[in-house]
């Protein structure tokens, strides 16, 4: 192959690239997240969900006569790869992005999208600061942030159960302690309610009698626990054995069948927050059915959140009649959209209104969703 | 005052369990200068044996107290057999090897047993049935101590009493003391040192298994990993009290239990382990052999 021919190829190559950019008769939807590596199981369901939604739109003639093109980029949940993926999607002229999957990677990628205000909607990044810091006006998500659970726990404890003096206990882990710190903050912000105790226990310790006594001595009228079920079941068991019948409220690390199995009769009456049960939503059923038909298996993590994210962003583009970022973002905030997670729109920060957690209570050996 | 008593008994309960396990460490160390790191796993196996035995027994219509006693005996027998076998497989062939080899063998044994139980059972926490009914104490003592806590304290006390009588008055006890003092001399005097060592492992394992059953009943759940943390704590207690000394192990265990309980109660549970280990370091600085440990000249 001589140099001239190579040069010719290069020119052809560049021309083809530029043609596909300039002839923008499609709407380009990026999907970024972990599609390989050990966290791939978190990212792949979103790609599948986005594909279903895009196929559905294209079958009906696209948006305003334009077909939708899906651009998939892998970031392995690594911040540095997420930056590359974001850069690549931008250079391909992407109009909106569904992703990224992990909070750290999402944060890194957002700094790239921000330069052109590309709307980004994540199905799974729960870090509260992503929306609440106000640094990323182009960011939305279809999953409730970590602090939403703590908010719900505190509201439930104060408004529904009428607690005044709450002990906040955690397992010192990132998840449990994070939730407990939010719970503490929300309790302190509430008039007339006190944090009776704020302490971490050592996971796996032999016995929690001393901390249970301390809760009792603090005259707490309820306990909020941040952490997972092994510690929760030990603490509840020891509390109940000492005839402390004050409410015990925990999180989705405890809303687990194993908790009831292990704590047995002592689990009765325990409250735990967990994602809203959407299994009766017809759209969720339909999305699940599609997945089952195409892939022959149940969908994985964040599949429905990814589905809702793709629907929300395409619906906004449709309503805005434009891919202009400002108009799309405005549409995200003003128009409700029917999704498998329910009817949602987005608040000023970018968090979905209508998506979130419910309070469950153990009744007769199973978790029952409460109407709160 | 009530709060103090509650914490005192919480510490005593925890300390009793540490003591039951620590005795195995200290006795084995006293006789063959080996830190038996697989000892925590014996405690865990004791709890699992009890769970399985309780499951089998639940078929028959026995009173709960009878189930508790049978289950405890089964766990003690089974775990003792484990202790005996571990010594034969992992330590006896290495008796004349450098001490480090036996230590590595012990760590290997510990990991092996953990994984064995993990594969044979599950990694999940399993519920352990409450075998001791919830009896009520007189007011105002009702909330100071739970019934399963009381059973732990009493059982430990009886076990300690029997152990000290055994060491003091039986022929085997005498042989143990002689072997601990000077293995070579004991051998020359016609003591069957192999049998003494085996017996030490069996007795230590029986105590650890008792601890396992009691704690499983107290907190109501077990998994394959419980032996590791309990073992580390009990080992700390043995060192604190002076490793090789039987009363030292008990004292060290109780001090450790109370330190954890009172530091949780009066300061913060965030730093419970920190206080426990600060105490250990402070004691070892002023008395390197432990509280009741004898100062011996070590050949290096």
XYZ file of C-alpha atoms in Angstrom, chain A residues 3-219:
217
model
C 1.480 6.518 0.816
C -0.849 8.145 -1.665
C -3.455 5.467 -1.201
C -3.151 5.746 2.569
C -3.683 9.483 2.338
C -6.711 8.905 0.157
C -8.124 6.515 2.719
C -7.496 9.030 5.453
C -9.379 11.708 3.566
C -12.279 9.352 2.901
C -12.268 8.431 6.557
C -12.369 12.030 7.734
C -15.031 12.914 5.179
C -17.271 10.031 6.245
C -16.885 11.075 9.853
C -17.779 14.667 9.109
C -20.687 13.691 6.920
C -22.224 11.611 9.653
C -21.838 14.522 12.065
C -23.231 17.194 9.829
C -26.078 15.198 8.434
C -27.727 15.115 11.837
C -30.990 13.586 10.890
C -30.999 11.388 13.964
C -31.304 12.086 17.665
C -28.279 10.660 19.424
C -28.830 9.128 22.793
C -25.704 8.067 24.685
C -25.773 5.192 27.173
C -22.761 5.057 29.439
C -21.931 2.863 32.397
C -20.155 -0.298 33.446
C -20.641 -2.806 30.632
C -17.610 -4.894 31.378
C -15.633 -5.699 34.495
C -16.913 -6.727 37.878
C -19.715 -4.146 37.964
C -21.082 -4.966 34.500
C -24.218 -6.443 36.028
C -25.162 -2.944 37.172
C -24.686 -1.352 33.738
C -25.915 -3.849 31.178
C -29.587 -3.850 32.252
C -29.692 -0.107 31.514
C -28.334 -0.625 27.998
C -31.014 -3.223 27.371
C -33.716 -0.980 28.817
C -32.601 1.990 26.683
C -32.587 -0.227 23.588
C -36.177 -1.311 24.246
C -37.325 2.281 24.687
C -35.488 3.491 21.580
C -36.860 0.595 19.494
C -40.332 1.495 20.646
C -39.884 5.138 19.584
C -38.309 4.208 16.248
C -41.102 1.777 15.490
C -43.535 4.663 15.903
C -41.545 6.883 13.555
C -39.070 8.413 15.977
C -39.365 11.917 17.423
C -40.556 14.647 15.059
C -39.619 12.433 12.136
C -36.096 11.788 13.374
C -34.941 8.301 14.237
C -33.097 7.766 17.510
C -29.600 6.384 17.451
C -28.104 4.687 20.504
C -24.408 5.271 21.288
C -23.130 2.899 23.936
C -19.932 3.600 25.883
C -18.336 1.483 28.601
C -16.764 3.166 31.650
C -16.351 0.131 33.963
C -17.475 2.452 36.766
C -13.987 3.973 36.764
C -13.871 7.782 36.915
C -10.968 8.109 34.456
C -12.670 5.852 31.901
C -15.913 7.729 32.444
C -14.166 10.956 31.404
C -12.960 9.257 28.208
C -16.385 7.829 27.505
C -17.986 11.227 28.020
C -15.466 12.920 25.743
C -16.063 10.353 23.051
C -19.842 10.712 23.258
C -19.531 14.496 23.052
C -17.296 14.278 19.983
C -19.959 12.107 18.356
C -22.467 14.867 18.929
C -24.642 13.187 21.479
C -27.880 15.002 22.392
C -28.511 13.427 25.783
C -26.982 10.703 27.916
C -28.522 7.940 29.998
C -25.929 7.133 32.657
C -23.511 6.851 34.180
C -24.053 4.033 36.626
C -21.755 4.569 39.620
C -21.742 7.807 41.578
C -17.981 8.340 41.287
C -17.899 7.783 37.523
C -20.993 9.942 37.060
C -19.411 12.822 38.925
C -16.245 12.631 36.822
C -18.175 12.477 33.552
C -20.484 15.346 34.478
C -17.640 17.826 34.368
C -17.280 17.010 30.643
C -20.972 17.185 29.744
C -21.326 20.426 31.659
C -19.303 22.384 29.073
C -22.129 21.943 26.539
C -24.937 21.443 29.052
C -25.773 18.016 27.642
C -28.646 16.602 29.768
C -27.546 13.523 31.696
C -29.922 11.166 33.478
C -28.608 8.405 35.715
C -30.618 5.335 36.683
C -28.457 4.495 39.676
C -26.085 7.179 40.998
C -27.393 7.791 44.525
C -24.771 10.154 45.945
C -26.798 13.058 47.410
C -24.295 15.784 46.404
C -24.784 15.094 42.681
C -28.104 16.894 42.760
C -27.994 18.849 45.995
C -24.677 20.623 45.490
C -26.159 22.624 42.605
C -22.957 22.122 40.636
C -24.582 20.028 37.939
C -27.737 21.720 36.629
C -27.767 19.313 33.660
C -28.002 16.221 35.888
C -31.152 14.188 36.608
C -31.774 10.771 38.091
C -34.532 8.210 38.364
C -33.331 6.796 41.653
C -33.812 8.369 45.041
C -30.638 9.697 46.653
C -29.174 8.080 49.798
C -30.506 10.765 52.074
C -34.091 10.241 50.894
C -34.256 7.108 53.010
C -33.031 8.912 56.080
C -35.522 11.693 55.385
C -38.354 9.171 55.152
C -37.227 7.375 58.312
C -37.142 10.596 60.286
C -40.451 11.904 58.905
C -42.089 8.573 59.663
C -40.640 8.445 63.172
C -41.692 11.988 63.998
C -44.999 12.441 62.166
C -46.427 8.947 62.234
C -45.005 7.463 65.423
C -44.721 10.742 67.318
C -41.211 10.083 68.617
C -39.440 12.884 70.449
C -36.130 11.430 71.566
C -34.497 9.181 68.992
C -31.341 7.090 69.330
C -29.401 6.875 66.056
C -27.141 3.823 65.822
C -25.007 2.718 62.863
C -22.494 0.056 61.900
C -19.625 2.464 61.073
C -19.767 1.416 57.385
C -20.027 3.911 54.498
C -23.640 3.055 53.836
C -24.904 2.696 57.384
C -22.992 5.626 58.819
C -23.924 7.829 55.854
C -27.614 7.192 56.409
C -27.274 7.650 60.164
C -25.549 11.005 59.712
C -28.352 12.214 57.471
C -30.923 10.950 59.978
C -29.124 12.816 62.755
C -29.058 15.998 60.679
C -32.770 15.778 59.847
C -33.696 15.074 63.467
C -31.688 18.066 64.639
C -33.434 20.257 62.085
C -36.853 19.199 63.367
C -38.368 21.310 66.101
C -38.912 19.563 69.421
C -37.139 16.326 68.544
C -33.774 15.287 69.959
C -31.018 12.888 69.053
C -30.801 10.855 72.262
C -27.689 9.018 71.198
C -25.502 8.803 68.115
C -23.075 5.901 68.084
C -21.474 3.241 65.952
C -21.286 -0.421 66.894
C -18.612 -2.867 65.785
C -20.000 -5.310 63.215
C -19.534 -8.929 64.202
C -19.111 -8.239 67.920
C -20.071 -11.009 70.315
C -22.836 -9.192 72.065
C -24.538 -5.797 72.022
C -25.888 -5.738 75.602
C -23.883 -2.676 76.574
C -25.100 -0.517 73.696
C -28.647 -1.741 74.285
C -28.378 -0.656 77.930
C -27.046 2.662 76.778
C -30.008 3.175 74.459
C -32.272 2.406 77.376
C -30.402 4.737 79.676
C -30.679 7.548 77.139
C -34.485 7.382 77.524
